[in-house]
Short mmCIF file of N, CA and C in Angstrom, two decimals:
data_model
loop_
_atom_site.label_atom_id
_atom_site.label_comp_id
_atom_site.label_asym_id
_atom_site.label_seq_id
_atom_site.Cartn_x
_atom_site.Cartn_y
_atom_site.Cartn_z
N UNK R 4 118.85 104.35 92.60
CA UNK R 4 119.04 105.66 92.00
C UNK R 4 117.72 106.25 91.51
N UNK R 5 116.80 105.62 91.06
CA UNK R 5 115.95 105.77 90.81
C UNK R 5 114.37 104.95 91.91
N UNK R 6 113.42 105.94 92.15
CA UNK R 6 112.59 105.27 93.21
C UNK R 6 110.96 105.52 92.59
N UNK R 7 110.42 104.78 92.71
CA UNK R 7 109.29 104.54 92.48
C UNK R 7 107.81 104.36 93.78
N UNK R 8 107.72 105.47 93.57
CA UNK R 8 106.49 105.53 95.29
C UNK R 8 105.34 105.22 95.01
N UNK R 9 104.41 104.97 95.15
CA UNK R 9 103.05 104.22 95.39
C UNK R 9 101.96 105.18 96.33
N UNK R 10 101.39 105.26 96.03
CA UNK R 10 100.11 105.41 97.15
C UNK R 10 98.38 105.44 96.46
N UNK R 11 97.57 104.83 97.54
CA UNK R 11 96.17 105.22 97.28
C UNK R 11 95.67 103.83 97.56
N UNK R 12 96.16 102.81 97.65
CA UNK R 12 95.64 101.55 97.98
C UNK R 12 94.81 101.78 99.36
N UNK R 13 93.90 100.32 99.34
CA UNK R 13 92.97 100.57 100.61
C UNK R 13 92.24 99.69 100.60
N UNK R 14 90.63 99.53 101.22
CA UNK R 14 89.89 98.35 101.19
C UNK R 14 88.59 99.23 100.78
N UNK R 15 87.62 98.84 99.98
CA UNK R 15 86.66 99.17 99.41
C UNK R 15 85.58 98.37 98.87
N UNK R 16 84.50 98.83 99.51
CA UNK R 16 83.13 97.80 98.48
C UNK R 16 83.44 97.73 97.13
N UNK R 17 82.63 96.54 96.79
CA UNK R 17 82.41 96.06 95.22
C UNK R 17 81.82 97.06 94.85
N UNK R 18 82.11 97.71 93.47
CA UNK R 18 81.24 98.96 92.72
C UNK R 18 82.03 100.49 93.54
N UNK R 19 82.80 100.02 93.77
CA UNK R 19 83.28 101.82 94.50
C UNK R 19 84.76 101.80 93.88
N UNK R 20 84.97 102.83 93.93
CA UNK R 20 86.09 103.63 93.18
C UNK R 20 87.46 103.58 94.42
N UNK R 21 88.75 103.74 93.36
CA UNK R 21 89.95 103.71 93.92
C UNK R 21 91.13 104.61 93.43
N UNK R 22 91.39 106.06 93.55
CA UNK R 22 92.70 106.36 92.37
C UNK R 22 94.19 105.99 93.18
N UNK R 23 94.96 105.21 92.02
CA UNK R 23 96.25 105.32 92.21
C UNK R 23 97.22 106.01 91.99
N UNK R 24 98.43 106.42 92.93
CA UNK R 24 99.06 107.58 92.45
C UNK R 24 100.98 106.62 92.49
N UNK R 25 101.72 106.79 91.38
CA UNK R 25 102.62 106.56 92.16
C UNK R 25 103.92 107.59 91.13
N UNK R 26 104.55 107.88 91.88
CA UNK R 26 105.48 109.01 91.48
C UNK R 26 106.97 108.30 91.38
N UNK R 27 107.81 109.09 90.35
CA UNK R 27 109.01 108.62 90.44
C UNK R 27 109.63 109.33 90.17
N UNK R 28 110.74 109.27 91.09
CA UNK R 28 112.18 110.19 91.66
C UNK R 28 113.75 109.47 91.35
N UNK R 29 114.46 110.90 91.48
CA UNK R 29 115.94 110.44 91.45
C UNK R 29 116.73 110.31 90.79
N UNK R 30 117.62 110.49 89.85
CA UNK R 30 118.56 111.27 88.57
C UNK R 30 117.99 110.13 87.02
N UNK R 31 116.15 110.72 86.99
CA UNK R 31 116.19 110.33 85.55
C UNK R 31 116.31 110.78 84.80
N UNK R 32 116.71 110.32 83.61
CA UNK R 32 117.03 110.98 82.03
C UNK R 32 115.58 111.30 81.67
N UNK R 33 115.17 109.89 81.11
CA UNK R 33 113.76 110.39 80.17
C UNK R 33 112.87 109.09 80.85
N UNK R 34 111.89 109.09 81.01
CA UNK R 34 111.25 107.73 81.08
C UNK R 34 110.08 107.64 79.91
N UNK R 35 110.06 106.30 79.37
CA UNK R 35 109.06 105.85 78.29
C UNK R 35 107.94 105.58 78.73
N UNK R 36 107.61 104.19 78.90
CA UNK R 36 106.48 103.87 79.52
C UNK R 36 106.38 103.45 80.98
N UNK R 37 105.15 103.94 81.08
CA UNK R 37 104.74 103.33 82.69
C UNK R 37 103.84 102.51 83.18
N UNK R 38 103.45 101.73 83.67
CA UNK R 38 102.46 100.48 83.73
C UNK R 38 101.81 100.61 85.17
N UNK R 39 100.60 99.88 85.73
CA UNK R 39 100.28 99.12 86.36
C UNK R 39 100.32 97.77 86.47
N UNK R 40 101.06 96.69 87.29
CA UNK R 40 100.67 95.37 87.11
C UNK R 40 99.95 94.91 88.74
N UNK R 41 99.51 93.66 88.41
CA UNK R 41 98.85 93.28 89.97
C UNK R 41 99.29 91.98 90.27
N UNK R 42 99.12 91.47 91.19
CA UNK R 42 99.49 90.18 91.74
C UNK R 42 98.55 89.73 92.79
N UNK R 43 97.87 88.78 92.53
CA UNK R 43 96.57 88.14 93.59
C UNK R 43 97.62 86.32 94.37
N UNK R 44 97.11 86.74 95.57
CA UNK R 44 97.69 85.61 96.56
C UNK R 44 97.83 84.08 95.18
N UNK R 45 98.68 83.85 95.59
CA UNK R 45 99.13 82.36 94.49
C UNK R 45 99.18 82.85 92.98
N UNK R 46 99.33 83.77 92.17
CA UNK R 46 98.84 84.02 91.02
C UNK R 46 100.18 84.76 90.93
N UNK R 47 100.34 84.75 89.06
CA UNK R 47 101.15 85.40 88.93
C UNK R 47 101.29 87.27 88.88
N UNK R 48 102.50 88.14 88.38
CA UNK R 48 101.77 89.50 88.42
C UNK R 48 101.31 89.76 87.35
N UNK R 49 100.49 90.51 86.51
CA UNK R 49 100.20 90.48 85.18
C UNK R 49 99.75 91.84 84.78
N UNK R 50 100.16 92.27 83.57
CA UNK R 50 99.91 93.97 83.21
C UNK R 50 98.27 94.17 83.67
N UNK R 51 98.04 95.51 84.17
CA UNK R 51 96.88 96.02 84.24
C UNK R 51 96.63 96.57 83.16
N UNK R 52 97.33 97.78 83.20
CA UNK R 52 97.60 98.83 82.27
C UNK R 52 99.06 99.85 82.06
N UNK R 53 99.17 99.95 80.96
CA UNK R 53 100.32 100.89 80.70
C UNK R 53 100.00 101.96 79.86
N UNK R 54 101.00 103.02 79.83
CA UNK R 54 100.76 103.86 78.97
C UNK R 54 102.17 104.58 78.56
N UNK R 55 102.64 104.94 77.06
CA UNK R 55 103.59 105.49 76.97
C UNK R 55 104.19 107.30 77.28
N UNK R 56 105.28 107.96 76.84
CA UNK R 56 105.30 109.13 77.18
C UNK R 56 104.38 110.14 76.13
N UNK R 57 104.04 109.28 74.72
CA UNK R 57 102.75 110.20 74.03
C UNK R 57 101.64 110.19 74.34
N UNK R 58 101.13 109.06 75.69
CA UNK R 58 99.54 108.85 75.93
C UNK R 58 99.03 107.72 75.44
N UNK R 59 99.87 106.87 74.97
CA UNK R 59 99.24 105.57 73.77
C UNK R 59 99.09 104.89 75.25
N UNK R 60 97.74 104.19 75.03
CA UNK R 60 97.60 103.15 76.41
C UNK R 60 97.60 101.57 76.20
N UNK R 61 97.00 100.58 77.13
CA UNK R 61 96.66 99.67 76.86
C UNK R 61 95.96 99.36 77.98
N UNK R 62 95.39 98.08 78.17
CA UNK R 62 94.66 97.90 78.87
C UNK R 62 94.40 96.12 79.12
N UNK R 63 94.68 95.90 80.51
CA UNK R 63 93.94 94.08 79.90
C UNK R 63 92.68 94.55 79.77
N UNK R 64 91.89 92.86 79.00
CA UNK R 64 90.70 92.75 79.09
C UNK R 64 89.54 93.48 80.49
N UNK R 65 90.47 92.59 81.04
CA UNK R 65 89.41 92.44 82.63
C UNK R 65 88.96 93.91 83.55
N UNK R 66 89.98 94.95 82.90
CA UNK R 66 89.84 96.19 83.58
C UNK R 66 89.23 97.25 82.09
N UNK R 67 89.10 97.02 81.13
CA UNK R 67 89.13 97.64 80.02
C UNK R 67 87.25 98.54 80.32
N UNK R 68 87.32 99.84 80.55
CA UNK R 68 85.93 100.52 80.45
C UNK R 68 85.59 100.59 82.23
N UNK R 69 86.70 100.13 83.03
CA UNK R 69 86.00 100.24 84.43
C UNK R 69 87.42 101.24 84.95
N UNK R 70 88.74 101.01 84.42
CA UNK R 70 90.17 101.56 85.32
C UNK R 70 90.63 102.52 83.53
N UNK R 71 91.07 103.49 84.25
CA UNK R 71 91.94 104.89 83.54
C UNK R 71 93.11 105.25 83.85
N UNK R 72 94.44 104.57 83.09
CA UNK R 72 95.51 105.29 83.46
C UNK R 72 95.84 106.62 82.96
N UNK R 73 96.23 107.29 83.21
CA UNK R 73 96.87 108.75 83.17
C UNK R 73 98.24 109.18 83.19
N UNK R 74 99.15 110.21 83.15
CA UNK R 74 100.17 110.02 83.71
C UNK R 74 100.65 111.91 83.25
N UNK R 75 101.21 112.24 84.27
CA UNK R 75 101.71 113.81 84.06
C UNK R 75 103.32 113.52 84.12
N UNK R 76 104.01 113.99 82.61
CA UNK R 76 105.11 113.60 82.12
C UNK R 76 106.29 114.98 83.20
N UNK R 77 105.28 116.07 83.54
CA UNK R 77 106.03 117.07 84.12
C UNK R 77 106.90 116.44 85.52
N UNK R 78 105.86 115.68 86.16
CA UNK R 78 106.16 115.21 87.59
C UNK R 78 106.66 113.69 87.63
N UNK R 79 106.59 112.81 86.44
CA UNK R 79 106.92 111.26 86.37
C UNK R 79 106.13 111.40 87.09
N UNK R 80 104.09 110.82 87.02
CA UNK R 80 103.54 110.15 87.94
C UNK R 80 102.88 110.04 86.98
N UNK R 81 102.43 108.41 87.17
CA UNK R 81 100.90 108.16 86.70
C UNK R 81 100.58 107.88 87.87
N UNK R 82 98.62 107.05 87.20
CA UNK R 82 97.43 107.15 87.92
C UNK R 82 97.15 106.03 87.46
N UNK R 83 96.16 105.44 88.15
CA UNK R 83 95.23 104.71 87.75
C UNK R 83 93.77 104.52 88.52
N UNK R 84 92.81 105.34 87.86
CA UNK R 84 91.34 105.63 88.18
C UNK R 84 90.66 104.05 88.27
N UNK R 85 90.40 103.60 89.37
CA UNK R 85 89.66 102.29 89.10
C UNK R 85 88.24 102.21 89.70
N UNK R 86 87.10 102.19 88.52
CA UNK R 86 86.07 102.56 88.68
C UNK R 86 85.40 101.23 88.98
N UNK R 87 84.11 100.82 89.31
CA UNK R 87 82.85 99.53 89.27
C UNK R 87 84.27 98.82 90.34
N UNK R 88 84.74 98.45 90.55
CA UNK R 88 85.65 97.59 91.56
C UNK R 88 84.73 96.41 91.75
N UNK R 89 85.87 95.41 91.06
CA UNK R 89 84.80 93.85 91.79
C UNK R 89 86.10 93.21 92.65
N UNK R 90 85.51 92.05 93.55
CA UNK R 90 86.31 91.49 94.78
C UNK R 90 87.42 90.67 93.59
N UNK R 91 87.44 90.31 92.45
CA UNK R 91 88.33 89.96 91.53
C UNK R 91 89.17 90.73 91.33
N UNK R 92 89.39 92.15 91.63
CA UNK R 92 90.40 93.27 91.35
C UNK R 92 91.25 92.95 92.65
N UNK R 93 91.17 92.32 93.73
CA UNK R 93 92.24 92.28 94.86
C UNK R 93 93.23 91.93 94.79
N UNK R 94 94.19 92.53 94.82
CA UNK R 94 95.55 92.13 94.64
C UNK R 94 96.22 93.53 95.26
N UNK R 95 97.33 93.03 95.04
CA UNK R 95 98.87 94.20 95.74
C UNK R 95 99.16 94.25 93.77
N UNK R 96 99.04 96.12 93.86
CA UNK R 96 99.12 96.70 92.76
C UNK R 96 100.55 97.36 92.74
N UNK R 97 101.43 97.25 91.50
CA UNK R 97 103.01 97.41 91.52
C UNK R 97 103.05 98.44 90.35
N UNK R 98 103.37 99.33 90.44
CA UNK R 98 103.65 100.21 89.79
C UNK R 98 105.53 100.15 88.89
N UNK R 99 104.99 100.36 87.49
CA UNK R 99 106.61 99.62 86.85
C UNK R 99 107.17 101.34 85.91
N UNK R 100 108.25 101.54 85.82
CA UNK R 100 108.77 102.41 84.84
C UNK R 100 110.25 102.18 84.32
N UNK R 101 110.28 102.08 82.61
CA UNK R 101 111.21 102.16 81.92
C UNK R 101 111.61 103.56 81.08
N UNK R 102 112.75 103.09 80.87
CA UNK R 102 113.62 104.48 80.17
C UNK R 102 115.22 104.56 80.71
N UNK R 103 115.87 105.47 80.99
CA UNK R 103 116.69 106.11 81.03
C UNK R 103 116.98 106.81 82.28
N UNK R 104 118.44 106.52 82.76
CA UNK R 104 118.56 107.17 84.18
C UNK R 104 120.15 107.57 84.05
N UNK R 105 120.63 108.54 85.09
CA UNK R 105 121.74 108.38 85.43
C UNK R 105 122.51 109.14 83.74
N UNK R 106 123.58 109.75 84.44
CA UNK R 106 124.44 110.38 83.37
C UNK R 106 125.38 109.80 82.38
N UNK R 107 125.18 107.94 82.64
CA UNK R 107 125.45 107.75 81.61
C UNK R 107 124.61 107.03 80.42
N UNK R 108 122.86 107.09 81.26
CA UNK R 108 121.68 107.10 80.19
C UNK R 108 121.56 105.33 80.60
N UNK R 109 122.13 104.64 81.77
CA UNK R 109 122.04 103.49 81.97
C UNK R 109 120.22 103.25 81.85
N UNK R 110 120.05 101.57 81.72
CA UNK R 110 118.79 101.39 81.28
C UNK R 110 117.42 101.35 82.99
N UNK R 111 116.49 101.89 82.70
CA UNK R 111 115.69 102.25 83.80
C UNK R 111 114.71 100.82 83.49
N UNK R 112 114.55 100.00 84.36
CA UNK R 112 113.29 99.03 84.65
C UNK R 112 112.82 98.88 86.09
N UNK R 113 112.52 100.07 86.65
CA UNK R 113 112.49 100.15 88.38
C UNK R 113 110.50 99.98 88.63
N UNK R 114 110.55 99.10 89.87
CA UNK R 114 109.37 98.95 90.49
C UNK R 114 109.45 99.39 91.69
N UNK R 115 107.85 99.95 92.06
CA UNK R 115 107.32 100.42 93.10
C UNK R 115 107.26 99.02 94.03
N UNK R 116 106.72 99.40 95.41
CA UNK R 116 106.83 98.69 96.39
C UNK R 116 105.68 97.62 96.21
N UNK R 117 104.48 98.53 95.98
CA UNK R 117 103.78 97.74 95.75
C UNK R 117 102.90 98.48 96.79
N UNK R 118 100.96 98.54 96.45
CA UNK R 118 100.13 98.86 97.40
C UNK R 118 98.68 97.80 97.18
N UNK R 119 98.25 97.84 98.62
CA UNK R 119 97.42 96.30 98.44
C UNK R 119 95.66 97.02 97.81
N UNK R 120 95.26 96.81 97.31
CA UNK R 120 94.02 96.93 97.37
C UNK R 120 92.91 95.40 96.97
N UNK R 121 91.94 96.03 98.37
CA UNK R 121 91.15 95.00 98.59
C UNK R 121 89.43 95.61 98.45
N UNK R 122 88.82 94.41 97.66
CA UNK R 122 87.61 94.94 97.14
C UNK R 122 86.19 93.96 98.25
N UNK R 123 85.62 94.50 99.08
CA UNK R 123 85.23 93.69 99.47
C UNK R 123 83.50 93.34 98.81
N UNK R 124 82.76 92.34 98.78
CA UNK R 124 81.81 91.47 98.27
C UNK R 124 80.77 92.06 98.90
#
């Protein structure tokens, strides 16, 4: 009922830039927060970044001063600007959103497909 699209993944030198876009559709109420998480071959997935519907963010360590989430509350889409890119950022990036869907306000925890980005050395 609710869908979560992805795009902007790709393959890119170390030190070069990447924006992510992923949009979400389909009878929502309200949505709260929205995240980035990633997942590297054998590893678990783990927050990148999130941000709520006032702008409050977070950030792991490892991306903190290099990646910028964003998010335009008009269209349900965030972003995520990922700047300096090291071959440690490779992973398949999943885009997450909670809140509210559906007319009877049932609970929203829907993920994107997922898009790969690869940083090469």
């Amino acid at each position: 009922q609710v869908q979560l699209v992805e795009s902007g993944g790709g393959l890119v030198q170390a030190g070069g830039s990447l924006r992510l876009s992923c949009a979400a559709s389909g009878s929502i109420f309200s949505i709260n927060a929205m995240g980035w998480y990633r997942q590297a071959p054998g590893k678990q997935r783990d927050l990148v970044a999130a941000i709520t519907s006032g702008g409050s963010t977070n950030y792991a360590d490892s991306v903190k001063g290099r990646f910028t989430i964003s998010r335009d509350n008009a269209k349900n889409t965030v972003y995520l600007q990922m700047n300096s890119l090291k071959p440690e950022d490779t992973a398949v990036y999943y885009c997450n959103a909670d809140g509210w869907y559906g007319p009877r306000l049932n609970t929203l925890d829907a993920w994107g497909q997922g898009t790969l980005v690869t940083v090469s050395s």
